[in-house]
Short mmCIF file of C-alpha atoms and ligand atoms in Angstrom, two decimals:
data_model
loop_
_atom_site.label_atom_id
_atom_site.label_comp_id
_atom_site.label_asym_id
_atom_site.label_seq_id
_atom_site.Cartn_x
_atom_site.Cartn_y
_atom_site.Cartn_z
CA MET A 451 34.76 -24.36 40.77
CA GLN A 452 33.99 -20.44 40.76
CA ALA A 453 31.28 -19.59 43.21
CA LYS A 454 30.32 -15.98 41.74
CA ILE A 455 28.46 -14.87 38.96
CA ASN A 456 31.13 -12.98 37.06
CA PHE A 457 30.22 -9.93 34.80
CA ASN A 458 33.72 -8.43 34.83
CA ALA A 459 34.92 -6.60 31.62
CA GLY A 460 38.42 -8.34 31.84
CA PRO A 461 40.14 -10.26 33.20
CA ALA A 462 36.58 -12.16 32.53
CA ALA A 463 34.74 -15.21 33.30
CA LEU A 464 36.29 -18.38 32.01
CA PRO A 465 34.45 -21.63 31.23
CA PRO A 466 34.58 -24.18 34.06
CA GLU A 467 35.89 -26.77 31.58
CA VAL A 468 38.92 -24.43 30.67
CA LEU A 469 39.50 -23.70 34.27
CA HIS A 470 39.58 -27.37 35.02
CA GLU A 471 42.08 -28.35 32.21
CA ALA A 472 44.14 -25.49 33.15
CA ALA A 473 44.33 -26.55 36.81
CA LYS A 474 45.22 -29.99 35.92
CA ALA A 475 48.12 -28.78 33.72
CA VAL A 476 49.34 -26.57 36.61
CA ASN A 477 49.58 -29.67 38.53
CA LYS A 478 51.15 -31.93 35.92
CA TYR A 479 51.23 -31.29 32.11
CA LYS A 480 50.80 -34.57 30.26
CA LYS A 481 53.62 -36.94 30.77
CA THR A 482 56.13 -34.26 31.22
CA GLY A 483 56.74 -34.76 34.88
CA LEU A 484 56.51 -30.88 34.97
CA SER A 485 53.81 -28.30 35.81
CA ILE A 486 52.81 -26.14 32.62
CA LEU A 487 54.39 -23.37 34.65
CA GLU A 488 57.78 -25.02 34.34
CA LEU A 489 57.54 -25.99 30.72
CA PRO A 490 60.34 -24.73 28.57
CA HIS A 491 59.31 -22.33 25.90
CA ARG A 492 61.51 -23.89 23.20
CA GLY A 493 60.64 -27.43 24.00
CA PRO A 494 58.38 -29.92 21.88
CA GLU A 495 55.37 -29.69 24.08
CA PHE A 496 55.12 -25.89 23.73
CA ALA A 497 55.82 -26.12 19.89
CA GLU A 498 52.74 -28.44 19.82
CA ILE A 499 50.70 -25.96 21.76
CA LEU A 500 51.79 -23.18 19.51
CA ALA A 501 50.93 -25.14 16.31
CA GLU A 502 47.51 -26.29 17.33
CA SER A 503 46.57 -22.78 18.57
CA LYS A 504 47.68 -21.04 15.52
CA HIS A 505 45.86 -23.60 13.47
CA LEU A 506 42.72 -23.31 15.39
CA VAL A 507 42.83 -19.33 15.08
CA LYS A 508 43.06 -19.49 11.44
CA LYS A 509 40.42 -22.29 11.18
CA LEU A 510 37.99 -20.35 13.37
CA CYS A 511 38.48 -17.12 11.38
CA GLY A 512 38.19 -18.96 7.77
CA LEU A 513 41.80 -17.86 6.98
CA ASP A 514 44.39 -19.44 4.81
CA ASP A 515 48.15 -19.32 4.77
CA ASN A 516 48.12 -15.77 3.54
CA TYR A 517 47.77 -14.99 7.41
CA GLU A 518 50.10 -15.31 10.22
CA ALA A 519 48.96 -15.76 13.63
CA LEU A 520 51.14 -14.55 16.40
CA TRP A 521 51.06 -14.71 20.21
CA LEU A 522 52.71 -11.58 21.65
CA GLN A 523 52.82 -9.97 25.21
CA GLY A 524 52.16 -6.39 26.35
CA GLY A 525 48.28 -6.79 25.93
CA GLY A 526 46.25 -4.42 23.69
CA ARG A 527 48.38 -1.50 24.35
CA GLN A 528 51.55 -3.02 22.98
CA GLN A 529 49.44 -3.59 19.82
CA PHE A 530 48.65 0.13 19.71
CA CYS A 531 52.32 0.90 19.65
CA MET A 532 53.49 -1.87 17.37
CA ILE A 533 51.10 -1.14 14.61
CA PRO A 534 52.20 2.46 13.93
CA MET A 535 56.03 1.52 14.62
CA ASN A 536 55.85 -1.06 11.89
CA PHE A 537 53.37 0.50 9.47
CA LEU A 538 53.14 4.14 9.80
CA PRO A 539 56.01 5.92 8.04
CA GLN A 540 57.16 9.32 9.76
CA ASP A 541 55.90 11.20 6.60
CA GLY A 542 52.90 9.12 6.28
CA ALA A 543 49.27 9.23 7.43
CA ALA A 544 47.06 6.72 8.92
CA GLY A 545 43.21 6.89 9.72
CA TYR A 546 41.51 6.34 13.06
CA ILE A 547 37.90 5.77 13.79
CA GLU A 548 37.29 7.04 17.38
CA THR A 549 34.67 5.28 19.21
CA GLY A 550 35.74 5.10 22.59
CA HIS A 551 38.63 5.31 25.10
CA TRP A 552 40.56 2.48 23.58
CA ALA A 553 40.32 3.73 20.07
CA GLU A 554 41.34 7.18 21.25
CA GLU A 555 44.40 5.73 23.04
CA ALA A 556 45.45 3.82 19.80
CA GLN A 557 45.31 7.03 17.92
CA GLN A 558 47.24 8.78 20.37
CA TYR A 559 49.94 6.10 20.46
CA ALA A 560 50.15 6.34 16.57
CA ALA A 561 50.57 10.03 16.65
CA PHE A 562 54.06 9.54 18.20
CA TYR A 563 55.26 7.97 14.89
CA GLY A 564 53.25 9.89 12.03
CA SER A 565 50.14 11.55 11.22
CA ALA A 566 47.09 9.85 12.92
CA GLN A 567 44.08 11.22 11.31
CA VAL A 568 40.67 10.96 13.31
CA LEU A 569 38.36 10.01 10.26
CA ALA A 570 35.14 9.94 12.35
CA SER A 571 34.34 10.40 16.00
CA SER A 572 31.47 9.92 18.48
CA LYS A 573 33.37 11.69 21.40
CA LYS A 574 30.90 14.47 21.36
CA THR A 575 28.22 12.14 22.69
CA ASN A 576 30.64 10.35 25.12
CA TYR A 577 30.60 7.49 22.81
CA ASN A 578 26.96 6.43 23.40
CA ARG A 579 26.81 5.63 19.75
CA LEU A 580 28.84 4.83 16.57
CA PRO A 581 29.75 7.59 14.23
CA GLU A 582 28.90 7.63 10.54
CA TRP A 583 31.33 5.45 8.66
CA PRO A 584 33.62 8.01 6.77
CA ALA A 585 32.18 8.83 3.27
CA LYS A 586 35.68 9.80 2.05
CA ILE A 587 38.79 8.01 2.85
CA PRO A 588 41.96 10.00 2.19
CA ALA A 589 44.11 8.49 -0.55
CA LYS A 590 47.35 6.67 0.37
CA LEU A 591 46.64 5.96 3.89
CA ALA A 592 49.11 3.73 5.45
CA TYR A 593 46.20 1.77 7.06
CA MET A 594 42.79 2.54 8.72
CA HIS A 595 42.16 1.39 12.28
CA ILE A 596 38.91 0.63 13.98
CA THR A 597 37.74 -0.99 17.35
CA THR A 598 34.97 -3.54 16.65
CA ASN A 599 33.65 -3.57 20.20
CA ASN A 600 33.84 -0.82 22.53
CA THR A 601 34.17 -2.38 25.85
CA ILE A 602 33.38 0.77 27.99
CA TYR A 603 30.45 2.23 26.38
CA GLY A 604 28.77 -0.99 24.92
CA THR A 605 28.93 -0.29 21.02
CA GLN A 606 29.91 -2.72 18.43
CA TRP A 607 30.42 -2.52 14.62
CA GLY A 608 27.95 -4.90 12.77
CA GLN A 609 28.77 -5.30 9.16
CA VAL A 610 32.16 -3.39 8.50
CA PRO A 611 32.21 -1.68 4.97
CA GLU A 612 34.55 -2.93 2.25
CA PRO A 613 38.04 -1.17 3.45
CA LYS A 614 39.73 1.53 0.91
CA ALA A 615 42.99 1.13 2.84
CA PRO A 616 44.60 -1.88 4.65
CA LEU A 617 42.04 -2.31 7.55
CA ILE A 618 43.29 -2.94 11.02
CA ALA A 619 40.95 -3.79 13.99
CA ASP A 620 41.17 -4.01 17.66
CA MET A 621 38.92 -7.14 18.60
CA SER A 622 40.03 -7.35 22.19
CA SER A 623 36.43 -7.48 23.40
CA ASP A 624 34.48 -9.31 20.63
CA ILE A 625 36.77 -11.84 18.94
CA PHE A 626 35.16 -15.36 18.22
CA SER A 627 31.83 -14.01 19.53
CA ARG A 628 30.03 -13.91 16.03
CA LYS A 629 30.46 -14.89 12.52
CA HIS A 630 32.67 -12.32 10.92
CA ASP A 631 34.45 -11.85 7.82
CA TYR A 632 38.11 -11.74 9.05
CA SER A 633 39.52 -11.63 5.43
CA LYS A 634 38.52 -8.09 5.37
CA TYR A 635 41.31 -7.15 7.68
CA ALA A 636 45.14 -6.69 7.05
CA LEU A 637 45.64 -7.18 10.83
CA PHE A 638 43.54 -7.81 13.69
CA TYR A 639 44.42 -8.17 17.23
CA ALA A 640 42.90 -9.03 20.65
CA ALA A 641 44.27 -8.94 24.35
CA ALA A 642 43.32 -12.41 25.52
CA GLN A 643 41.63 -11.62 28.83
CA LYS A 644 38.11 -11.46 27.57
CA ASN A 645 37.10 -13.89 25.19
CA LEU A 646 40.39 -15.67 24.74
CA GLY A 647 41.96 -16.56 28.02
CA ILE A 648 44.03 -14.37 30.55
CA ALA A 649 46.01 -11.29 30.65
CA GLY A 650 49.57 -11.38 29.55
CA VAL A 651 49.04 -12.63 26.07
CA ALA A 652 47.75 -10.95 22.89
CA LEU A 653 46.84 -12.59 19.62
CA ALA A 654 47.62 -10.74 16.51
CA VAL A 655 46.84 -12.00 13.12
CA ILE A 656 48.34 -10.62 10.10
CA ARG A 657 48.20 -10.69 6.44
CA LYS A 658 51.63 -11.56 4.89
CA ASP A 659 51.78 -8.72 2.35
CA LEU A 660 51.54 -6.15 5.14
CA LEU A 661 54.84 -7.59 6.60
CA LYS A 662 56.68 -6.11 3.55
CA ARG A 663 55.64 -2.65 4.41
CA ALA A 664 58.03 -2.13 7.39
CA ALA A 665 58.01 1.66 7.96
CA ARG A 666 61.18 1.79 9.92
CA GLU A 667 64.05 -0.27 11.37
CA LEU A 668 62.82 -1.62 14.84
CA PRO A 669 64.22 -3.74 17.63
CA PRO A 670 63.23 -7.31 17.03
CA MET A 671 60.80 -7.50 19.90
CA LEU A 672 58.78 -4.63 18.36
CA SER A 673 58.80 -6.08 14.84
CA TYR A 674 55.93 -8.16 13.48
CA SER A 675 58.32 -9.79 10.83
CA GLU A 676 60.94 -10.69 13.24
CA GLN A 677 58.10 -12.08 15.60
CA VAL A 678 56.79 -14.12 12.66
CA LYS A 679 60.34 -15.27 11.56
CA GLU A 680 60.90 -16.44 15.32
CA GLY A 681 57.39 -18.21 15.57
CA SER A 682 56.28 -16.40 18.68
CA ILE A 683 59.20 -17.28 20.78
CA LEU A 684 61.68 -14.58 20.22
CA ASN A 685 61.72 -14.22 23.96
CA THR A 686 60.51 -16.37 26.81
CA ALA A 687 56.89 -16.81 25.87
CA ASN A 688 54.07 -16.78 28.31
CA VAL A 689 53.62 -20.61 28.18
CA PHE A 690 50.63 -20.85 30.54
CA GLY A 691 48.81 -17.84 28.96
CA VAL A 692 49.03 -19.35 25.47
CA TYR A 693 47.92 -22.78 26.75
CA VAL A 694 44.82 -21.21 28.44
CA SER A 695 44.16 -19.50 25.05
CA LEU A 696 44.46 -22.95 23.31
CA LEU A 697 41.95 -24.36 25.77
CA MET A 698 39.59 -21.49 24.95
CA LEU A 699 40.10 -22.03 21.23
CA ARG A 700 39.23 -25.82 21.68
CA TRP A 701 36.20 -24.75 23.72
CA ILE A 702 34.90 -22.30 21.05
CA GLU A 703 35.35 -24.97 18.32
CA SER A 704 33.68 -27.63 20.28
CA ARG A 705 30.60 -25.28 20.56
CA GLY A 706 30.88 -23.87 17.25
CA ILE A 707 30.81 -19.94 16.44
CA SER A 708 27.23 -20.33 15.18
CA ALA A 709 25.89 -21.73 18.52
CA ILE A 710 28.02 -19.07 20.43
CA GLU A 711 26.53 -16.27 18.35
CA LYS A 712 22.99 -17.50 18.83
CA GLU A 713 23.51 -17.62 22.76
CA ASN A 714 25.14 -14.23 22.65
CA LYS A 715 22.25 -12.79 20.84
CA GLN A 716 19.81 -14.33 23.35
CA LYS A 717 21.78 -13.01 26.30
CA ALA A 718 22.03 -9.41 24.85
CA LYS A 719 18.39 -9.27 23.87
CA LEU A 720 17.18 -10.43 27.23
CA LEU A 721 19.25 -7.66 28.95
CA TYR A 722 18.32 -4.97 26.25
CA ASP A 723 14.55 -5.94 26.40
CA THR A 724 14.67 -5.62 30.13
CA LEU A 725 16.15 -2.22 29.91
CA ASP A 726 13.97 -0.86 27.16
CA SER A 727 10.81 -1.72 29.22
CA SER A 728 12.05 -0.53 32.54
CA ASN A 729 11.11 2.34 34.60
CA VAL A 730 14.10 2.02 36.88
CA PHE A 731 16.94 1.57 34.44
CA VAL A 732 18.28 3.36 31.17
CA PRO A 733 20.28 1.74 28.48
CA TYR A 734 23.23 3.78 27.64
CA VAL A 735 23.22 3.10 23.95
CA THR A 736 19.73 3.97 22.57
CA GLU A 737 20.41 3.30 18.83
CA LYS A 738 19.71 -0.32 18.71
CA ALA A 739 21.80 -0.89 15.60
CA HIS A 740 24.93 0.14 17.43
CA ARG A 741 24.34 -2.15 20.73
CA SER A 742 27.01 -4.45 21.67
CA LEU A 743 26.42 -8.19 22.30
CA MET A 744 29.29 -8.38 24.56
CA ASN A 745 28.99 -5.26 27.08
CA VAL A 746 25.51 -4.05 28.05
CA CYS A 747 25.78 -0.56 29.79
CA PHE A 748 23.06 1.11 31.69
CA THR A 749 22.33 3.60 34.53
CA ALA A 750 19.78 3.83 37.12
CA LYS A 751 17.09 6.61 37.17
CA THR A 752 17.66 7.51 40.85
CA PRO A 753 20.70 6.94 43.33
CA GLU A 754 18.43 4.79 45.32
CA ALA A 755 17.88 2.35 42.59
CA GLU A 756 21.49 2.08 41.86
CA LYS A 757 22.35 1.45 45.42
CA LYS A 758 19.71 -1.14 45.69
CA LEU A 759 20.84 -3.18 42.58
CA LEU A 760 24.41 -2.91 43.86
CA ALA A 761 23.39 -4.38 47.04
CA LEU A 762 21.38 -7.03 45.84
CA CYS A 763 24.13 -7.96 43.44
CA GLU A 764 26.45 -8.46 46.47
CA GLU A 765 23.78 -10.51 48.28
CA ASN A 766 23.40 -12.90 45.44
CA ASP A 767 26.96 -13.35 44.62
CA ILE A 768 27.06 -11.40 41.37
CA THR A 769 30.30 -9.39 40.86
CA GLY A 770 31.90 -7.14 38.23
CA ILE A 771 28.62 -5.36 37.44
CA LYS A 772 29.79 -1.77 38.25
CA GLY A 773 30.00 0.47 35.07
CA HIS A 774 33.46 2.05 34.04
CA ARG A 775 33.91 5.56 35.84
CA SER A 776 33.77 7.36 32.36
CA VAL A 777 30.00 6.13 31.95
CA GLY A 778 29.05 5.35 35.62
CA GLY A 779 26.02 3.04 36.48
CA PHE A 780 26.31 -0.56 35.40
CA ARG A 781 28.11 -2.70 32.81
CA ALA A 782 27.24 -6.34 32.30
CA SER A 783 30.09 -8.00 30.29
CA ILE A 784 28.51 -11.11 28.81
CA TYR A 785 31.22 -12.73 26.84
CA ASN A 786 31.28 -16.12 25.33
CA ALA A 787 31.92 -17.80 28.67
CA VAL A 788 28.88 -16.13 30.46
CA PRO A 789 26.07 -18.56 30.54
CA LEU A 790 22.45 -17.66 29.80
CA ASP A 791 21.15 -18.59 33.18
CA TRP A 792 23.64 -15.93 34.77
CA VAL A 793 22.05 -13.22 32.60
CA GLU A 794 18.38 -14.56 33.64
CA ARG A 795 19.34 -14.34 37.36
CA LEU A 796 20.51 -10.59 36.71
CA VAL A 797 17.49 -9.81 35.00
CA GLU A 798 15.40 -11.26 37.76
CA ILE A 799 17.40 -9.25 40.31
CA MET A 800 16.99 -6.01 38.14
CA LYS A 801 12.97 -6.49 37.92
CA SER A 802 12.85 -6.62 41.52
CA VAL A 803 14.29 -3.07 42.05
CA SER A 804 11.57 -0.59 41.93
C1 PLP B 1719 38.80 -2.95 23.19
C2 PLP B 1719 40.05 -2.99 24.11
N1 PLP B 1719 41.26 -2.64 23.67
C3 PLP B 1719 42.26 -2.50 24.38
C4 PLP B 1719 42.27 -2.83 25.61
C5 PLP B 1719 43.63 -2.62 26.49
O1 PLP B 1719 44.11 -3.91 26.89
P1 PLP B 1719 45.39 -4.00 27.46
O2 PLP B 1719 44.91 -3.59 29.07
O3 PLP B 1719 45.67 -5.47 27.59
O4 PLP B 1719 46.42 -3.13 27.18
C6 PLP B 1719 41.13 -3.06 26.30
C7 PLP B 1719 41.08 -3.28 27.80
O5 PLP B 1719 39.89 -3.40 28.40
C8 PLP B 1719 40.05 -3.01 25.42
O6 PLP B 1719 38.69 -3.39 25.96
#
């Protein structure tokens, strides 16, 4: 299978078992005599894939039939658009918590449709921390939007306070990575290419009462209600992408969220402990309570140390470690599929840089 240790932020590492099953299905899907790549999106086999995947999403999130799970296209950014299109009336207001590039972009997309107020922001410190949760939430917000994990900077909300407005969350980079109270949210979504499969698929989970709040007439493709009505096959679905997400969901269920969370904490602790005691590397997020379990960002104190670590990573078949251009340095994305021994290998190499 894969030869490299992969710390990419997304598309990200996939578990070998998932890759193996996906490869088998590309060759031949069950007894259909077809590859999964040729499977009709309105046939019985894809209907089964959809039903099982939606069932597993709700089961893993501990949600009942008050919620609908949808597989959509257009990645995270299309959700940035669909949310205000569907729920932000032209004369209404929504609140956004600005915790990074993606949160900013979500707010900017919303501003096309109504008032998108920034309720709190950590932009001033280039998002190396989370802002204080806003003490006062304006009355009558159509919704409030947060990003639970900030992929580029490596911050993550722990416990999210009880919402005073319908709460919407971008969980693209931490869905299913820990025990979480998903029932707090009126809607949450995730582009699949990090913890949930491959690019080209986005999951949106929506509470049914929100569907009744349509802010404007929309073409069906962009309307959550129409997508729900058509059961995620309004247009030609990404059959393979949804199948890979189903394989991921089965893998998550077989390991259990508690075990996954425990290992995620171990991996993150190993990296942060190494950074906190290093004379060579510096963690980007110093506030420990704000640190992400999924993306660990750091810089080197000297250009020589930076070059040395990059060269050692290359020599040791470690890929995807370069930080995002807006932060620089390094980023280890340690999603669910990244095993502890990969992190141990990285730490060993980091310790050899002087
Ligand atoms: C938290 C978060 N939201 C949204 C996106 C954008 O997703 P997409 O490229 O699928 O539009 C990303 C991409 O990395 C992300 O990390």
